Amino acid sequence: KVMTEEPAAPTNVRKTVPPGVGATTLRALQKLPADRFATPAEFSAALSGATTARTAAHLPHTAPSRGHWKQIAIAAGVVAVAGVAFGVWAGRHQSPAPTVRLTVAFPAGEQIRSVSTRRFAFSRDGSRIVYVGPDSASGNQLWVRDLNSLTARPLPGTNEAQGPFFSPDGQSVGYLTGNPGDLRVVPIDGGPSVTVVRDSAVQWGADWAPDGSIYFSHATSQLARVPARGGRIEVLSHIDSASGVTEHDWPQALPGGKWALIQLWHSSMSDAELGLADLANGTTTSILQGLYGRYVPTGHIIYATYTGSLLRVPFDVSSGKLTGAPVAIAEQVQVDANSGAAQFSVSDNGVLAYMTGGGTGSAQVVWVDRTGKQTAVDSTWRGQFSTSALAPDDSRLAVTVFGAGEQVFIKRLPGGPVSRLSFVGVNNSRPAWVPGGRYVTFISAQGGGAVRRQAWIQRADGSADAEPLATDPRGVEEVEWTPDGKRFLLRIGASNGARDIVIGTAGDSVRQPLVAGPADEFAPAVSPDGRWFAYVSNASGRNEIFVRLLDDPGAGRTQVSLNGGEEPRWAPSGKELYYRTRSGEMMAAEVTLGPTFTARIPRVLFTAANMSTDNFHHAYAVGRDGRFLMVNQGASGTADLVMVFNWFEELKGRE
């Protein structure tokens, strides 16, 4: 169809496109070289007179389908044509050029990967994008695509890269590895990567300022700055833990050098805020609730909500004040629940791009077998879901649902009703069933305000209010029960990144440390026989899966993963240990339990990059029949981009 169907006219997509411009652009899209313009100069000359010339072509009146635009984008390079057209228009005409929206598809083997951080970024001049794509070994690497090209090219040596960002001149790309890990820089035309920051940058964002500084999220969860060539790291911001803030993410240096725009993370994306970090004294000020703010040259902040809405709000960079009310720009934009990363980017010359498929009502809870085949738990049940947990007998599902904040709901399986369990507070998540199936525990900030989240317990039938289970001054972020239901493991949160795992008993405030230290340890999972527990540690600089004895954790540890891993879960039989990789692979390692623990080399069961993840917990469950209960985000891991050219003119017109 791509080679046989005629391209659709731009005037059918946007009525404000002048007929002459539409005809000129349509000629540039013709399949036969003899029917197109011979040179860019000829195209420019034709476009310059397009507003006065009358077209003789009889353009079709049928509006093109979304799929047809994909074909045009792939077959004719319409993105490049549109970019040139608007550049010529802006230079030769006083009237504003029209805004055009296009959907851009990526060929097989070059798609944007679904990762829990920033997936792509525009260069400042809007001429190219860099994104996280596949490598040759089922992992991730960076790819670059010029907008005047139909194909992308990989950047060698960028394996496991996350959160890419451009240098101001567009000649280099920065990226992050691990969590925490390195901050590295690589030339856009290829060459070795240079490590700027080692083992102390987290994947929640970096920004390359015009003065040559790189602002990034430090392993201490604070805003930091380092020269792009390397050198001394300055930690710039102070965490206001009294207000419940735990992290400063997604920095952007603002014009004037006084502030950086940051995301103030509390406990989830439903209570995150946008704020300003004073670069002189490190204080922070909240300016509005939202996620992933980006300042653009028109004097607006573009940001997202946890429901997938993209908004803009006018902002005075000199005073640091909002000067108007937010206005919606787009819906169904992909937003990552773990980091708040909204998948959009804006160039300095007014090209907006965003990934669709997220937002309200798009996710679905599915069963996934060992081959990766998905079956909906209930085909009529869609929403915004996050972490899920199965009752011990697989008869019920507890799941985190986004709506009025985060709440825990219970669904009877397979097709039974859904009932809300948590009602107090707005940050209730990460449910876990108590063995026996009568109670559910979850994490909540039910005290409100600046209170850190703690562990609560509630009857699964909702017949009584939730009661406190365990508290800690640093906050509790996970609960994992032993099979006998007598003890539980807690992951204690910390704003400096040093998350620890402790064990306790209901009714007893004494907690014994299992794994604690300067590294992050999290996502505990107790083996079916109750002897062992698996967990994630980043002590090596990369998240890996380890196993220790529950009652003698100091006896040593066994590493199970080989090249990184997260979200460990045991097979009900105790014969396998599962975990996930950053590229969406479900791994399985055959294990032997008993007085000693052994594990064989893990193997890939399937890859499902479009499933919800939880970098510091478990976003999936394992059924008694060996299937996996997961949340399909409602957008494939190879989502397309919506690109909006000349968007700044539209933005100004809405004031």
PDB file of C-alpha atoms in Angstrom, residues 16 67 71 76 83 88 106 163 175 199 262 285 321-322 336 338 387 481 537 593 596 598 617 620 632 634:
ATOM      1  CA  THR A  16      -5.857  26.464   7.076  1.00  0.00           C
ATOM      2  CA  GLY A  67      -2.530   4.748   9.108  1.00  0.00           C
ATOM      3  CA  GLN A  71       2.663   5.356   5.237  1.00  0.00           C
ATOM      4  CA  ALA A  76       8.135   9.933   1.357  1.00  0.00           C
ATOM      5  CA  GLY A  83      10.428  20.994   8.230  1.00  0.00           C
ATOM      6  CA  VAL A  88      11.091  28.691   3.956  1.00  0.00           C
ATOM      7  CA  PHE A 106       9.709   3.625  13.041  1.00  0.00           C
ATOM      8  CA  GLY A 163      17.362   9.254  29.539  1.00  0.00           C
ATOM      9  CA  TYR A 175      22.917   9.688  28.685  1.00  0.00           C
ATOM     10  CA  ASP A 199      28.316   5.766  39.917  1.00  0.00           C
ATOM     11  CA  ILE A 262      12.708  20.504  38.821  1.00  0.00           C
ATOM     12  CA  THR A 285       9.755  26.356  45.906  1.00  0.00           C
ATOM     13  CA  LYS A 321       5.969  33.221  38.879  1.00  0.00           C
ATOM     14  CA  LEU A 322       3.141  31.694  36.896  1.00  0.00           C
ATOM     15  CA  ASP A 336       5.932   6.612  33.395  1.00  0.00           C
ATOM     16  CA  ASN A 338       7.915   5.159  38.400  1.00  0.00           C
ATOM     17  CA  THR A 387       1.291  -2.806  40.832  1.00  0.00           C
ATOM     18  CA  TRP A 481       5.182 -11.622  54.053  1.00  0.00           C
ATOM     19  CA  SER A 537      21.026  -4.447  45.144  1.00  0.00           C
ATOM     20  CA  LEU A 593      16.174 -24.712  47.644  1.00  0.00           C
ATOM     21  CA  THR A 596      22.024 -24.551  50.409  1.00  0.00           C
ATOM     22  CA  THR A 598      21.991 -22.991  43.857  1.00  0.00           C
ATOM     23  CA  HIS A 617       9.138  -3.130  43.950  1.00  0.00           C
ATOM     24  CA  TYR A 620       3.642  -8.314  38.462  1.00  0.00           C
ATOM     25  CA  ASN A 632      -0.382  -3.937  29.862  1.00  0.00           C
ATOM     26  CA  GLY A 634      -2.259   0.047  26.712  1.00  0.00           C
TER      27      GLY A 634
END
